[in-house]
CSV table of C-alpha atoms in Angstrom, one decimal:
chain,number,residue,atom,x,y,z
A,21,UNK,CA,28.4,82.9,105.4
A,22,UNK,CA,26.3,81.8,108.4
A,23,UNK,CA,27.7,83.2,111.6
A,24,UNK,CA,25.2,81.4,113.8
A,25,UNK,CA,23.6,78.0,114.0
A,26,UNK,CA,23.5,75.3,116.7
A,27,UNK,CA,26.1,73.0,115.0
A,28,UNK,CA,29.7,74.2,115.0
A,29,UNK,CA,31.1,74.2,111.6
A,30,UNK,CA,34.9,74.3,111.0
A,31,UNK,CA,35.8,77.3,108.8
A,32,UNK,CA,39.2,78.4,107.4
A,33,UNK,CA,40.6,81.8,106.6
A,34,UNK,CA,40.1,81.0,102.9
A,35,UNK,CA,36.3,80.6,103.6
A,36,UNK,CA,36.1,83.9,105.4
A,37,UNK,CA,38.1,85.6,102.6
A,38,UNK,CA,35.7,84.3,100.0
A,39,UNK,CA,32.9,85.8,102.0
A,40,UNK,CA,34.8,89.1,102.2
A,41,UNK,CA,35.5,89.1,98.5
A,42,UNK,CA,31.9,88.5,97.5
A,43,UNK,CA,30.5,91.2,99.8
A,44,UNK,CA,33.2,93.6,98.6
A,45,UNK,CA,32.4,92.9,94.9
A,46,UNK,CA,28.7,93.6,95.6
A,47,UNK,CA,29.4,96.9,97.3
A,48,UNK,CA,31.8,98.0,94.5
A,49,UNK,CA,29.0,97.4,92.0
A,50,UNK,CA,26.7,99.7,94.1
A,51,UNK,CA,29.3,102.5,94.1
A,52,UNK,CA,30.6,102.2,90.5
A,53,UNK,CA,28.7,100.3,87.7
A,54,UNK,CA,25.3,100.5,89.4
A,55,UNK,CA,25.8,103.9,91.1
A,56,UNK,CA,22.6,105.4,89.5
A,57,UNK,CA,20.4,102.7,91.1
A,58,UNK,CA,22.3,103.1,94.4
A,59,UNK,CA,21.9,106.8,94.3
A,60,UNK,CA,18.1,106.6,93.8
A,61,UNK,CA,17.6,104.1,96.6
A,62,UNK,CA,19.4,106.4,99.1
A,63,UNK,CA,16.5,108.8,99.3
A,64,UNK,CA,17.1,111.4,102.2
A,65,UNK,CA,13.3,111.4,102.8
A,66,UNK,CA,13.5,107.8,104.0
A,67,UNK,CA,14.6,106.5,107.4
A,68,UNK,CA,18.2,105.7,108.4
A,69,UNK,CA,19.5,103.4,105.6
A,70,UNK,CA,22.6,101.3,105.3
A,71,UNK,CA,24.5,99.6,102.5
A,72,UNK,CA,24.9,95.9,102.7
A,73,UNK,CA,27.1,93.6,100.6
A,74,UNK,CA,26.4,89.8,100.3
A,75,UNK,CA,28.7,86.8,99.6
A,76,UNK,CA,27.0,86.3,96.3
A,77,UNK,CA,28.3,89.6,95.0
A,78,UNK,CA,25.0,91.4,95.3
A,79,UNK,CA,24.1,94.5,97.4
A,80,UNK,CA,21.1,96.2,98.9
A,81,UNK,CA,20.2,99.5,100.7
A,82,UNK,CA,18.1,98.7,103.7
A,83,UNK,CA,17.2,99.5,107.3
A,84,UNK,CA,19.5,98.1,110.0
A,85,UNK,CA,18.6,94.9,111.8
A,86,UNK,CA,16.0,95.2,114.5
A,87,UNK,CA,17.6,92.6,116.9
A,88,UNK,CA,20.2,93.8,119.4
A,89,UNK,CA,22.9,92.7,119.1
A,90,UNK,CA,22.6,91.9,115.4
A,91,UNK,CA,23.9,88.7,113.9
A,92,UNK,CA,26.7,90.6,112.1
A,93,UNK,CA,28.3,94.0,112.8
A,94,UNK,CA,26.2,96.8,111.5
A,95,UNK,CA,27.3,99.0,108.5
A,96,UNK,CA,27.2,102.8,108.7
A,97,UNK,CA,23.8,104.1,109.5
A,98,UNK,CA,22.0,107.0,107.7
A,99,UNK,CA,24.1,107.1,104.6
A,100,UNK,CA,21.1,108.5,102.7
A,101,UNK,CA,20.9,111.7,104.8
A,102,UNK,CA,24.1,113.2,103.4
A,103,UNK,CA,23.4,112.3,99.8
A,104,UNK,CA,22.2,115.8,98.8
A,105,UNK,CA,24.4,117.7,101.2
A,106,UNK,CA,27.7,117.2,99.5
A,107,UNK,CA,29.3,116.5,96.1
A,108,UNK,CA,28.3,113.1,94.7
A,109,UNK,CA,31.9,111.9,94.4
A,110,UNK,CA,32.7,113.0,97.9
A,111,UNK,CA,29.6,111.3,99.2
A,112,UNK,CA,30.4,108.1,97.3
A,113,UNK,CA,34.0,108.2,98.7
A,114,UNK,CA,32.7,108.6,102.2
A,115,UNK,CA,30.3,105.6,101.8
A,116,UNK,CA,33.3,103.6,100.4
A,117,UNK,CA,35.4,104.3,103.5
A,118,UNK,CA,32.6,103.1,105.8
A,119,UNK,CA,32.1,100.1,103.6
A,120,UNK,CA,35.8,99.1,103.9
A,121,UNK,CA,35.4,99.5,107.7
A,122,UNK,CA,32.3,97.3,107.7
A,123,UNK,CA,33.9,94.6,105.6
A,124,UNK,CA,36.9,94.4,108.0
A,125,UNK,CA,34.5,94.2,110.9
A,126,UNK,CA,32.6,91.3,109.4
A,127,UNK,CA,35.7,89.4,108.5
A,128,UNK,CA,37.2,89.7,111.9
A,129,UNK,CA,33.8,88.9,113.5
A,130,UNK,CA,34.0,85.6,111.7
A,131,UNK,CA,37.6,85.1,112.6
A,132,UNK,CA,36.6,85.4,116.3
A,133,UNK,CA,33.4,83.4,115.8
A,134,UNK,CA,35.3,80.5,114.3
A,135,UNK,CA,38.1,80.6,116.8
A,136,UNK,CA,41.0,81.5,114.4
A,137,UNK,CA,44.4,81.5,116.1
A,138,UNK,CA,47.1,84.2,115.6
A,139,UNK,CA,48.5,82.6,112.4
A,140,UNK,CA,45.0,82.2,110.8
A,141,UNK,CA,44.1,85.8,111.5
A,142,UNK,CA,47.4,86.9,110.0
A,143,UNK,CA,46.7,84.8,106.9
A,144,UNK,CA,43.2,86.2,106.5
A,145,UNK,CA,44.5,89.8,106.9
A,146,UNK,CA,47.2,89.3,104.3
A,147,UNK,CA,44.7,87.9,101.8
A,148,UNK,CA,42.5,91.0,102.4
A,149,UNK,CA,45.4,93.4,101.9
A,150,UNK,CA,46.2,91.9,98.5
A,151,UNK,CA,43.0,93.5,97.3
A,152,UNK,CA,42.6,97.3,96.9
A,153,UNK,CA,40.1,98.8,99.2
A,154,UNK,CA,36.7,99.9,98.0
A,155,UNK,CA,37.8,103.5,98.6
A,156,UNK,CA,40.8,103.1,96.3
A,157,UNK,CA,38.5,101.6,93.6
A,158,UNK,CA,35.8,104.2,93.9
A,159,UNK,CA,38.2,107.2,93.9
A,160,UNK,CA,40.5,105.8,91.2
A,161,UNK,CA,43.5,105.6,93.4
A,162,UNK,CA,44.4,102.2,92.1
A,163,UNK,CA,44.6,103.4,88.5
A,164,UNK,CA,46.7,106.4,89.5
A,165,UNK,CA,49.2,104.3,91.4
A,166,UNK,CA,49.6,101.9,88.5
A,167,UNK,CA,50.4,104.8,86.1
A,168,UNK,CA,52.8,106.5,88.5
A,169,UNK,CA,54.8,103.4,89.5
A,170,UNK,CA,56.6,101.0,87.2
A,171,UNK,CA,55.4,97.3,86.9
A,172,UNK,CA,58.1,96.0,89.2
A,173,UNK,CA,57.2,98.2,92.1
A,174,UNK,CA,53.4,98.8,91.7
A,175,UNK,CA,52.3,95.6,93.3
A,176,UNK,CA,54.3,96.1,96.4
A,177,UNK,CA,53.2,99.7,96.7
A,178,UNK,CA,49.5,99.0,96.3
A,179,UNK,CA,49.7,96.2,98.9
A,180,UNK,CA,51.5,98.6,101.3
A,181,UNK,CA,49.0,101.4,100.7
A,182,UNK,CA,46.0,99.0,101.2
A,183,UNK,CA,47.5,97.7,104.4
A,184,UNK,CA,47.9,101.2,105.8
A,185,UNK,CA,44.3,102.1,104.9
A,186,UNK,CA,43.0,98.9,106.4
A,187,UNK,CA,45.0,99.2,109.6
A,188,UNK,CA,43.9,102.8,110.0
A,189,UNK,CA,40.2,101.8,109.7
A,190,UNK,CA,40.7,98.8,112.0
A,191,UNK,CA,42.4,100.9,114.7
A,192,UNK,CA,39.7,103.5,114.4
A,193,UNK,CA,37.1,100.8,115.2
A,194,UNK,CA,39.2,99.7,118.2
A,195,UNK,CA,39.2,103.3,119.5
A,196,UNK,CA,35.4,103.5,119.2
A,197,UNK,CA,35.1,100.2,121.1
A,198,UNK,CA,37.5,101.4,123.8
A,199,UNK,CA,35.4,104.6,124.3
A,200,UNK,CA,32.3,102.5,124.8
A,201,UNK,CA,34.1,100.1,127.2
A,202,UNK,CA,35.4,103.1,129.2
A,203,UNK,CA,31.9,104.4,129.6
A,204,UNK,CA,30.5,101.1,130.7
A,205,UNK,CA,33.3,100.7,133.3
A,206,UNK,CA,32.9,104.2,134.7
A,207,UNK,CA,29.2,103.8,135.0
A,208,UNK,CA,29.6,100.4,136.8
A,209,UNK,CA,31.9,102.1,139.2
A,210,UNK,CA,29.5,104.9,139.9
A,211,UNK,CA,26.7,102.4,140.5
A,212,UNK,CA,28.8,100.6,143.0
A,213,UNK,CA,29.8,103.7,144.9
A,214,UNK,CA,26.4,105.4,145.0
A,215,UNK,CA,24.0,102.5,145.0
A,216,UNK,CA,22.2,104.0,142.0
A,217,UNK,CA,21.7,102.5,138.6
A,218,UNK,CA,23.6,104.3,135.8
A,219,UNK,CA,21.7,106.1,133.0
A,220,UNK,CA,21.6,104.6,129.6
A,221,UNK,CA,24.4,105.3,127.2
A,222,UNK,CA,24.3,109.0,126.0
A,223,UNK,CA,24.7,110.2,122.5
A,224,UNK,CA,28.3,111.0,121.4
A,225,UNK,CA,27.5,114.7,121.9
A,226,UNK,CA,27.1,114.1,125.7
A,227,UNK,CA,30.2,111.9,126.3
A,228,UNK,CA,32.6,114.7,126.9
A,229,UNK,CA,30.2,116.4,129.4
A,230,UNK,CA,29.7,113.1,131.1
A,231,UNK,CA,33.4,112.6,131.7
A,232,UNK,CA,33.6,116.0,133.4
A,233,UNK,CA,30.6,115.6,135.7
A,234,UNK,CA,28.7,112.3,135.7
A,235,UNK,CA,26.7,113.1,138.9
A,236,UNK,CA,25.3,116.3,137.4
A,237,UNK,CA,24.3,114.3,134.3
A,238,UNK,CA,22.2,112.0,136.5
A,239,UNK,CA,20.6,114.9,138.4
A,240,UNK,CA,19.9,116.8,135.2
A,241,UNK,CA,18.0,114.0,133.5
A,242,UNK,CA,16.0,112.7,136.4
A,243,UNK,CA,13.4,115.4,135.6
A,244,UNK,CA,13.6,115.4,131.8
A,245,UNK,CA,10.6,114.5,129.8
A,246,UNK,CA,10.5,112.6,126.5
A,247,UNK,CA,9.7,114.9,123.6
A,248,UNK,CA,7.5,112.2,122.0
A,249,UNK,CA,5.5,110.5,124.8
A,250,UNK,CA,5.9,113.2,127.6
A,251,UNK,CA,7.0,110.6,130.1
A,252,UNK,CA,9.9,111.2,132.4
A,253,UNK,CA,13.3,109.4,132.4
A,254,UNK,CA,13.3,105.9,133.7
A,255,UNK,CA,16.2,103.9,135.0
A,256,UNK,CA,17.8,101.5,132.6
A,257,UNK,CA,15.9,103.1,129.6
A,258,UNK,CA,17.9,104.2,126.6
A,259,UNK,CA,17.2,107.6,125.2
A,260,UNK,CA,18.8,110.0,122.8
A,261,UNK,CA,19.1,113.8,122.4
A,262,UNK,CA,18.4,115.7,119.2
A,263,UNK,CA,21.5,117.7,118.1
A,264,UNK,CA,19.3,120.5,116.7
A,265,UNK,CA,16.5,121.2,119.2
A,266,UNK,CA,18.4,119.5,122.1
A,267,UNK,CA,15.3,117.7,123.2
A,268,UNK,CA,15.5,114.2,124.7
A,269,UNK,CA,13.5,111.1,123.5
A,270,UNK,CA,13.1,107.6,124.6
A,271,UNK,CA,14.9,105.4,122.1
A,272,UNK,CA,11.7,103.2,121.7
A,273,UNK,CA,9.6,106.3,120.9
A,274,UNK,CA,11.8,107.4,118.0
A,275,UNK,CA,12.8,103.8,116.9
A,276,UNK,CA,16.5,104.2,117.7
A,277,UNK,CA,18.3,101.4,119.5
A,278,UNK,CA,21.7,101.7,121.3
A,279,UNK,CA,23.3,99.8,118.4
A,280,UNK,CA,21.9,102.3,115.8
A,281,UNK,CA,22.9,105.3,118.0
A,282,UNK,CA,26.5,104.3,117.9
A,283,UNK,CA,26.6,105.0,114.2
A,284,UNK,CA,24.7,108.3,114.2
A,285,UNK,CA,27.1,111.3,114.1
A,286,UNK,CA,24.3,113.9,114.3
A,287,UNK,CA,20.8,112.8,115.4
A,288,UNK,CA,17.8,114.8,114.2
A,289,UNK,CA,14.5,114.0,115.8
A,290,UNK,CA,11.4,113.5,113.6
A,291,UNK,CA,10.2,117.0,114.2
A,292,UNK,CA,13.5,118.6,113.1
A,293,UNK,CA,13.9,116.2,110.2
A,294,UNK,CA,10.4,117.1,108.9
A,295,UNK,CA,11.1,120.9,109.4
A,296,UNK,CA,14.3,120.6,107.3
A,297,UNK,CA,12.5,118.7,104.6
A,298,UNK,CA,9.7,121.2,104.5
A,299,UNK,CA,12.1,124.1,104.0
A,300,UNK,CA,13.8,122.2,101.1
């Protein structure tokens, strides 16, 4: 489904649901029937990779979009790095959870893009909840529920469980957005009070420290040098800290954008990544 374009096209919740169902089917293939192919494509030696599903029920593992902001919400970044660090079934389940979250984000992006009203959004959400989540399919939860419940109650139970999982993911996304919004608001306030431009958004590791002492954060990073190019911090420049060596880098020097950084739980700079691979 095309989310852009100059001409405004009228879409319905059913159109968005068909898009959702096609992307979902493609991602389920990657995590079940075509899992060997998916596993091989998620090489930890490669850069940050993401799993994409398409409306025609196909999938691909690829790098995130270069443009910021992207045309669609971005899926989880760096799914390949954890492939060899945990049991395969646990890794697939984790990817499945993030895939469910991404599908909801895409569906509600379209609902906002096409101007759905409250009733249309409710209709779309109800149609989505009539399907089991990718996580339930990958972990076999759907089959377990059908065996434990009798035929008269299984349908209602599955729908209720799906709704709880979907709502949990949806509210988690809202919490993440609220955190970013809080940060932007506080930095705007600091800028107005001090007459200085705020620093670029820090990694999640630094958010808690920033809340405690934002002025110390500015002073500390004014004299910090980029671990890649050796240049000092510049106003309005985005940069990121390595969680292993705690060295800072300009985002452009390590090819990390603010949009990508939002999805990175633990960032490892190129040097630390290479060192880890060499030991392995």
